[in-house]
Amino acid sequence: MNEVDFIQSLAAQHGASKHPQVVLGIGDDAGILRLRDSRDVVLTTDILTEGVDFTFPEADPFSVGRKALAVNLSDMAAMACRPVAALVGLVIPQTIREGGLAGITESIMEGIATLANTWSVALLGGDTNSWAMPQGTVISITIVGEPFPGIRPVTRSGAKPGDILLVTGTLGGSIYGKQFHFTPRLREAEILARSTNITAMIDLSDGLAKDARHIATASDVQIQIDAAALPLAAAAGHDWKRALTDGEDFELCFTCAPDAAASLLQEQPLAPLLITKIGKIETKSGSGSPLHIKHPDGQVEQLNLSGYEHQWSEA
Ligand SMILES: [Mg+2]
């Protein structure tokens, strides 16, 4: 079972959508809870594990701590919501950290605290523990946020046929450095949501091919990405496939009506950060993959994710 299927089965079995105070349940970048005074609280958790998301000693603990918070802030940005506070869970293995345990824990917490300070996010609490399993360090952060005043949270499910697909910044090659030093697009998300009727949004964590697919599935539409239009980061070389698959770009991918997209593209309200049109939303046709790629030669290919990974990982 892959992660998407697992989350869908979780949502089906344990989804709190029937709870009267749940506004948005499992399956988006964050969940939304309505308190009894009618205010909404936005919540999301992300976990980083050593060996998968980072490796010591190649990565320094400060940067790892920073990233652990940054990925959560990026999820808040994807909802166009404002982070307020964070809860940190930190687990360090006893065996391999003897002697250096305090130093690593302190550096990770420093990385978290420094970024929290930048965004006026309160470190509200959490838990630190060690474990007897030698596999590595685990950092879990939960963010508590709220909608920006006057802005409705943006979900993944509002894209409509005819909408345009856009992205902030450049894509690909994040592994060469950006993955640890990216700026969560909180300000940009607020500016976009204030100026434009954004119909759907997601942050690019798993790679455009997977993340755009999340929008397509949640919105029950089909998405066509124009390979020739993808804004490539210098670190991606000239390989547009890297923009689709590399992951950890932590840029915003969003949809809006064509006239709204035309204004954004002309006015570029996030300058010097560029907004680029990378595709369009279509009515779903058939039961195949909802993601289609228009190759630079004009040929359109239905992108079946597993086939795609197989096909291009060997290239
Ligand atoms: Mg996300």
PDB file of C-alpha atoms in Angstrom, residues 10-212:
ATOM      1  CA  LEU A  10      -7.118   6.180   7.386  1.00  0.00           C
ATOM      2  CA  ALA A  11      -9.563   8.878   6.384  1.00  0.00           C
ATOM      3  CA  ALA A  12     -12.238   6.271   5.607  1.00  0.00           C
ATOM      4  CA  GLN A  13     -11.770   4.447   8.905  1.00  0.00           C
ATOM      5  CA  HIS A  14     -10.908   7.230  11.312  1.00  0.00           C
ATOM      6  CA  GLY A  15     -11.741  10.420   9.423  1.00  0.00           C
ATOM      7  CA  ALA A  16     -13.239  12.936  11.823  1.00  0.00           C
ATOM      8  CA  SER A  17     -15.287  14.626   9.113  1.00  0.00           C
ATOM      9  CA  LYS A  18     -18.492  13.650  10.863  1.00  0.00           C
ATOM     10  CA  HIS A  19     -17.388  15.345  14.060  1.00  0.00           C
ATOM     11  CA  PRO A  20     -19.387  18.573  14.305  1.00  0.00           C
ATOM     12  CA  GLN A  21     -16.297  20.697  14.960  1.00  0.00           C
ATOM     13  CA  VAL A  22     -14.155  19.379  12.087  1.00  0.00           C
ATOM     14  CA  VAL A  23     -14.275  21.776   9.132  1.00  0.00           C
ATOM     15  CA  LEU A  24     -11.569  20.003   7.112  1.00  0.00           C
ATOM     16  CA  GLY A  25     -10.470  16.438   7.945  1.00  0.00           C
ATOM     17  CA  ILE A  26      -7.672  14.102   6.850  1.00  0.00           C
ATOM     18  CA  GLY A  27      -6.284  14.549   3.317  1.00  0.00           C
ATOM     19  CA  ASP A  28      -5.183  18.166   2.853  1.00  0.00           C
ATOM     20  CA  ASP A  29      -2.037  20.073   3.861  1.00  0.00           C
ATOM     21  CA  ALA A  30      -3.634  20.724   7.268  1.00  0.00           C
ATOM     22  CA  GLY A  31      -6.848  20.037   9.140  1.00  0.00           C
ATOM     23  CA  ILE A  32      -9.247  22.721  10.381  1.00  0.00           C
ATOM     24  CA  LEU A  33     -11.127  22.617  13.658  1.00  0.00           C
ATOM     25  CA  ARG A  34     -13.896  25.067  14.560  1.00  0.00           C
ATOM     26  CA  LEU A  35     -13.883  26.083  18.201  1.00  0.00           C
ATOM     27  CA  ARG A  36     -17.078  26.847  20.044  1.00  0.00           C
ATOM     28  CA  ASP A  37     -16.623  30.584  19.648  1.00  0.00           C
ATOM     29  CA  SER A  38     -16.691  29.947  15.869  1.00  0.00           C
ATOM     30  CA  ARG A  39     -12.991  30.578  15.394  1.00  0.00           C
ATOM     31  CA  ASP A  40     -11.037  28.125  13.270  1.00  0.00           C
ATOM     32  CA  VAL A  41      -7.789  26.456  14.315  1.00  0.00           C
ATOM     33  CA  VAL A  42      -5.544  25.001  11.614  1.00  0.00           C
ATOM     34  CA  LEU A  43      -3.358  22.029  12.564  1.00  0.00           C
ATOM     35  CA  THR A  44      -0.721  19.955  10.826  1.00  0.00           C
ATOM     36  CA  THR A  45       2.113  17.562  11.766  1.00  0.00           C
ATOM     37  CA  ASP A  46       5.227  16.560   9.877  1.00  0.00           C
ATOM     38  CA  ILE A  47       7.851  14.017  10.859  1.00  0.00           C
ATOM     39  CA  LEU A  48      11.484  13.919   9.735  1.00  0.00           C
ATOM     40  CA  THR A  49      13.467  10.711  10.221  1.00  0.00           C
ATOM     41  CA  GLU A  50      17.207  10.182  10.046  1.00  0.00           C
ATOM     42  CA  GLY A  51      18.234   8.069   7.093  1.00  0.00           C
ATOM     43  CA  VAL A  52      15.204   9.123   5.050  1.00  0.00           C
ATOM     44  CA  ASP A  53      14.882  12.909   5.353  1.00  0.00           C
ATOM     45  CA  PHE A  54      18.416  13.672   6.505  1.00  0.00           C
ATOM     46  CA  THR A  55      21.671  11.906   7.403  1.00  0.00           C
ATOM     47  CA  PHE A  56      24.084  12.721  10.193  1.00  0.00           C
ATOM     48  CA  PRO A  57      26.868  13.762  10.050  1.00  0.00           C
ATOM     49  CA  GLU A  58      26.414  15.034   6.456  1.00  0.00           C
ATOM     50  CA  ALA A  59      23.616  17.320   7.611  1.00  0.00           C
ATOM     51  CA  ASP A  60      24.242  19.538  10.611  1.00  0.00           C
ATOM     52  CA  PRO A  61      21.702  19.291  13.453  1.00  0.00           C
ATOM     53  CA  PHE A  62      20.870  23.015  13.352  1.00  0.00           C
ATOM     54  CA  SER A  63      19.809  22.799   9.677  1.00  0.00           C
ATOM     55  CA  VAL A  64      17.845  19.622  10.357  1.00  0.00           C
ATOM     56  CA  GLY A  65      15.933  21.345  13.167  1.00  0.00           C
ATOM     57  CA  ARG A  66      15.276  24.334  10.950  1.00  0.00           C
ATOM     58  CA  LYS A  67      13.988  22.092   8.167  1.00  0.00           C
ATOM     59  CA  ALA A  68      11.721  20.158  10.544  1.00  0.00           C
ATOM     60  CA  LEU A  69       9.886  23.383  11.340  1.00  0.00           C
ATOM     61  CA  ALA A  70      10.119  24.812   7.827  1.00  0.00           C
ATOM     62  CA  VAL A  71       8.283  21.870   6.225  1.00  0.00           C
ATOM     63  CA  ASN A  72       5.413  22.441   8.647  1.00  0.00           C
ATOM     64  CA  LEU A  73       5.356  26.175   7.931  1.00  0.00           C
ATOM     65  CA  SER A  74       5.236  25.301   4.251  1.00  0.00           C
ATOM     66  CA  ASP A  75       2.065  23.271   4.885  1.00  0.00           C
ATOM     67  CA  MET A  76       0.533  26.304   6.628  1.00  0.00           C
ATOM     68  CA  ALA A  77       1.474  28.394   3.586  1.00  0.00           C
ATOM     69  CA  ALA A  78      -0.233  25.829   1.354  1.00  0.00           C
ATOM     70  CA  MET A  79      -3.459  26.519   3.270  1.00  0.00           C
ATOM     71  CA  ALA A  80      -2.844  30.303   3.127  1.00  0.00           C
ATOM     72  CA  CYS A  81      -2.950  30.271   6.920  1.00  0.00           C
ATOM     73  CA  ARG A  82      -0.869  31.907   9.622  1.00  0.00           C
ATOM     74  CA  PRO A  83       1.235  29.743  11.986  1.00  0.00           C
ATOM     75  CA  VAL A  84       0.891  30.651  15.659  1.00  0.00           C
ATOM     76  CA  ALA A  85       2.623  28.000  17.738  1.00  0.00           C
ATOM     77  CA  ALA A  86       4.541  24.741  17.473  1.00  0.00           C
ATOM     78  CA  LEU A  87       4.838  21.575  19.562  1.00  0.00           C
ATOM     79  CA  VAL A  88       8.041  19.575  19.145  1.00  0.00           C
ATOM     80  CA  GLY A  89       8.581  15.844  19.631  1.00  0.00           C
ATOM     81  CA  LEU A  90      12.226  14.774  19.503  1.00  0.00           C
ATOM     82  CA  VAL A  91      13.548  11.210  19.814  1.00  0.00           C
ATOM     83  CA  ILE A  92      17.311  10.539  19.854  1.00  0.00           C
ATOM     84  CA  PRO A  93      18.802   7.019  19.976  1.00  0.00           C
ATOM     85  CA  GLN A  94      20.712   6.279  23.182  1.00  0.00           C
ATOM     86  CA  THR A  95      23.431   4.150  21.672  1.00  0.00           C
ATOM     87  CA  ILE A  96      24.910   6.275  18.926  1.00  0.00           C
ATOM     88  CA  ARG A  97      24.542   9.579  20.686  1.00  0.00           C
ATOM     89  CA  GLU A  98      26.362   8.812  23.909  1.00  0.00           C
ATOM     90  CA  GLY A  99      28.480  11.764  24.805  1.00  0.00           C
ATOM     91  CA  GLY A 100      27.083  13.931  22.045  1.00  0.00           C
ATOM     92  CA  LEU A 101      23.411  13.668  22.885  1.00  0.00           C
ATOM     93  CA  ALA A 102      23.037  16.999  24.616  1.00  0.00           C
ATOM     94  CA  GLY A 103      24.918  18.815  21.865  1.00  0.00           C
ATOM     95  CA  ILE A 104      22.816  17.387  19.049  1.00  0.00           C
ATOM     96  CA  THR A 105      19.537  17.975  20.874  1.00  0.00           C
ATOM     97  CA  GLU A 106      20.528  21.549  21.618  1.00  0.00           C
ATOM     98  CA  SER A 107      21.542  22.232  18.018  1.00  0.00           C
ATOM     99  CA  ILE A 108      18.315  20.769  16.620  1.00  0.00           C
ATOM    100  CA  MET A 109      16.280  22.860  19.057  1.00  0.00           C
ATOM    101  CA  GLU A 110      18.318  25.942  18.166  1.00  0.00           C
ATOM    102  CA  GLY A 111      17.524  25.425  14.501  1.00  0.00           C
ATOM    103  CA  ILE A 112      13.834  25.097  15.312  1.00  0.00           C
ATOM    104  CA  ALA A 113      13.810  28.072  17.676  1.00  0.00           C
ATOM    105  CA  THR A 114      15.675  30.385  15.288  1.00  0.00           C
ATOM    106  CA  LEU A 115      13.181  29.830  12.484  1.00  0.00           C
ATOM    107  CA  ALA A 116      10.238  29.984  14.915  1.00  0.00           C
ATOM    108  CA  ASN A 117      11.507  33.363  16.024  1.00  0.00           C
ATOM    109  CA  THR A 118      11.724  34.625  12.435  1.00  0.00           C
ATOM    110  CA  TRP A 119       8.027  33.892  11.931  1.00  0.00           C
ATOM    111  CA  SER A 120       6.875  34.843  15.455  1.00  0.00           C
ATOM    112  CA  VAL A 121       5.844  31.253  16.076  1.00  0.00           C
ATOM    113  CA  ALA A 122       5.691  30.328  19.777  1.00  0.00           C
ATOM    114  CA  LEU A 123       7.370  27.115  20.886  1.00  0.00           C
ATOM    115  CA  LEU A 124       4.524  25.961  23.062  1.00  0.00           C
ATOM    116  CA  GLY A 125       5.980  22.699  24.312  1.00  0.00           C
ATOM    117  CA  GLY A 126       6.460  19.086  23.311  1.00  0.00           C
ATOM    118  CA  ASP A 127       8.507  16.155  24.476  1.00  0.00           C
ATOM    119  CA  THR A 128      12.100  14.958  24.184  1.00  0.00           C
ATOM    120  CA  ASN A 129      12.990  11.324  24.621  1.00  0.00           C
ATOM    121  CA  SER A 130      15.703   8.803  23.874  1.00  0.00           C
ATOM    122  CA  TRP A 131      15.083   5.312  22.626  1.00  0.00           C
ATOM    123  CA  ALA A 132      16.910   2.017  22.737  1.00  0.00           C
ATOM    124  CA  MET A 133      16.506   1.467  18.999  1.00  0.00           C
ATOM    125  CA  PRO A 134      19.687   2.482  17.173  1.00  0.00           C
ATOM    126  CA  GLN A 135      18.086   3.519  13.882  1.00  0.00           C
ATOM    127  CA  GLY A 136      18.304   7.251  14.266  1.00  0.00           C
ATOM    128  CA  THR A 137      16.815  10.560  15.229  1.00  0.00           C
ATOM    129  CA  VAL A 138      13.143  11.404  14.750  1.00  0.00           C
ATOM    130  CA  ILE A 139      11.691  14.907  14.853  1.00  0.00           C
ATOM    131  CA  SER A 140       7.948  15.446  14.836  1.00  0.00           C
ATOM    132  CA  ILE A 141       6.525  18.955  14.835  1.00  0.00           C
ATOM    133  CA  THR A 142       2.903  19.961  15.127  1.00  0.00           C
ATOM    134  CA  ILE A 143       1.905  23.456  14.086  1.00  0.00           C
ATOM    135  CA  VAL A 144      -1.108  25.320  15.381  1.00  0.00           C
ATOM    136  CA  GLY A 145      -2.312  28.102  13.132  1.00  0.00           C
ATOM    137  CA  GLU A 146      -5.261  30.255  12.186  1.00  0.00           C
ATOM    138  CA  PRO A 147      -6.681  31.755   9.011  1.00  0.00           C
ATOM    139  CA  PHE A 148      -5.263  35.166   8.120  1.00  0.00           C
ATOM    140  CA  PRO A 149      -7.883  37.802   8.954  1.00  0.00           C
ATOM    141  CA  GLY A 150     -10.326  38.086   6.073  1.00  0.00           C
ATOM    142  CA  ILE A 151      -8.867  35.144   4.120  1.00  0.00           C
ATOM    143  CA  ARG A 152     -10.499  31.763   3.780  1.00  0.00           C
ATOM    144  CA  PRO A 153      -8.105  28.797   4.012  1.00  0.00           C
ATOM    145  CA  VAL A 154      -7.293  27.363   0.578  1.00  0.00           C
ATOM    146  CA  THR A 155      -7.694  23.591   0.172  1.00  0.00           C
ATOM    147  CA  ARG A 156      -6.597  21.180  -2.565  1.00  0.00           C
ATOM    148  CA  SER A 157     -10.121  20.478  -3.689  1.00  0.00           C
ATOM    149  CA  GLY A 158     -11.357  23.642  -5.414  1.00  0.00           C
ATOM    150  CA  ALA A 159      -9.679  23.472  -8.851  1.00  0.00           C
ATOM    151  CA  LYS A 160     -12.145  23.681 -11.755  1.00  0.00           C
ATOM    152  CA  PRO A 161     -11.887  22.760 -15.440  1.00  0.00           C
ATOM    153  CA  GLY A 162     -10.666  25.858 -17.267  1.00  0.00           C
ATOM    154  CA  ASP A 163      -8.498  27.022 -14.346  1.00  0.00           C
ATOM    155  CA  ILE A 164      -4.796  27.685 -14.868  1.00  0.00           C
ATOM    156  CA  LEU A 165      -2.017  25.873 -12.958  1.00  0.00           C
ATOM    157  CA  LEU A 166       0.736  28.140 -11.622  1.00  0.00           C
ATOM    158  CA  VAL A 167       3.813  27.818  -9.464  1.00  0.00           C
ATOM    159  CA  THR A 168       6.057  30.155  -7.471  1.00  0.00           C
ATOM    160  CA  GLY A 169       9.831  30.227  -7.875  1.00  0.00           C
ATOM    161  CA  THR A 170      11.908  27.579  -9.599  1.00  0.00           C
ATOM    162  CA  LEU A 171      11.869  23.795  -9.415  1.00  0.00           C
ATOM    163  CA  GLY A 172      14.311  20.901  -9.247  1.00  0.00           C
ATOM    164  CA  GLY A 173      17.704  20.172  -7.702  1.00  0.00           C
ATOM    165  CA  SER A 174      16.647  21.010  -4.137  1.00  0.00           C
ATOM    166  CA  ILE A 175      18.868  18.210  -2.845  1.00  0.00           C
ATOM    167  CA  TYR A 176      21.927  20.351  -3.628  1.00  0.00           C
ATOM    168  CA  GLY A 177      21.124  22.751  -0.801  1.00  0.00           C
ATOM    169  CA  LYS A 178      17.695  24.343  -0.984  1.00  0.00           C
ATOM    170  CA  GLN A 179      16.103  21.458   0.943  1.00  0.00           C
ATOM    171  CA  PHE A 180      17.710  22.748   4.144  1.00  0.00           C
ATOM    172  CA  HIS A 181      17.563  26.470   3.532  1.00  0.00           C
ATOM    173  CA  PHE A 182      14.271  27.190   1.791  1.00  0.00           C
ATOM    174  CA  THR A 183      11.972  29.982   2.888  1.00  0.00           C
ATOM    175  CA  PRO A 184       8.449  28.787   3.630  1.00  0.00           C
ATOM    176  CA  ARG A 185       6.153  30.729   1.292  1.00  0.00           C
ATOM    177  CA  LEU A 186       3.936  32.142   4.048  1.00  0.00           C
ATOM    178  CA  ARG A 187       4.096  35.775   2.935  1.00  0.00           C
ATOM    179  CA  GLU A 188       3.586  34.814  -0.674  1.00  0.00           C
ATOM    180  CA  ALA A 189       0.570  32.676   0.181  1.00  0.00           C
ATOM    181  CA  GLU A 190      -1.009  35.567   2.070  1.00  0.00           C
ATOM    182  CA  ILE A 191      -0.378  38.002  -0.785  1.00  0.00           C
ATOM    183  CA  LEU A 192      -1.786  35.560  -3.347  1.00  0.00           C
ATOM    184  CA  ALA A 193      -4.877  34.723  -1.322  1.00  0.00           C
ATOM    185  CA  ARG A 194      -5.578  38.408  -0.596  1.00  0.00           C
ATOM    186  CA  SER A 195      -5.273  39.526  -4.188  1.00  0.00           C
ATOM    187  CA  THR A 196      -6.726  36.554  -6.034  1.00  0.00           C
ATOM    188  CA  ASN A 197      -9.417  33.923  -5.773  1.00  0.00           C
ATOM    189  CA  ILE A 198      -7.051  30.949  -5.484  1.00  0.00           C
ATOM    190  CA  THR A 199      -9.191  27.868  -6.134  1.00  0.00           C
ATOM    191  CA  ALA A 200      -6.727  25.210  -4.925  1.00  0.00           C
ATOM    192  CA  MET A 201      -3.208  25.164  -3.517  1.00  0.00           C
ATOM    193  CA  ILE A 202      -0.519  22.750  -2.290  1.00  0.00           C
ATOM    194  CA  ASP A 203       3.126  23.110  -1.312  1.00  0.00           C
ATOM    195  CA  LEU A 204       5.609  21.147  -3.394  1.00  0.00           C
ATOM    196  CA  SER A 205       7.132  18.633  -1.004  1.00  0.00           C
ATOM    197  CA  ASP A 206       7.000  15.323  -2.877  1.00  0.00           C
ATOM    198  CA  GLY A 207       7.682  16.722  -6.352  1.00  0.00           C
ATOM    199  CA  LEU A 208       5.355  18.448  -8.796  1.00  0.00           C
ATOM    200  CA  ALA A 209       4.211  15.200 -10.435  1.00  0.00           C
ATOM    201  CA  LYS A 210       2.908  13.808  -7.153  1.00  0.00           C
ATOM    202  CA  ASP A 211       1.699  17.057  -5.642  1.00  0.00           C
ATOM    203  CA  ALA A 212      -0.199  18.263  -8.733  1.00  0.00           C
TER     204      ALA A 212
END
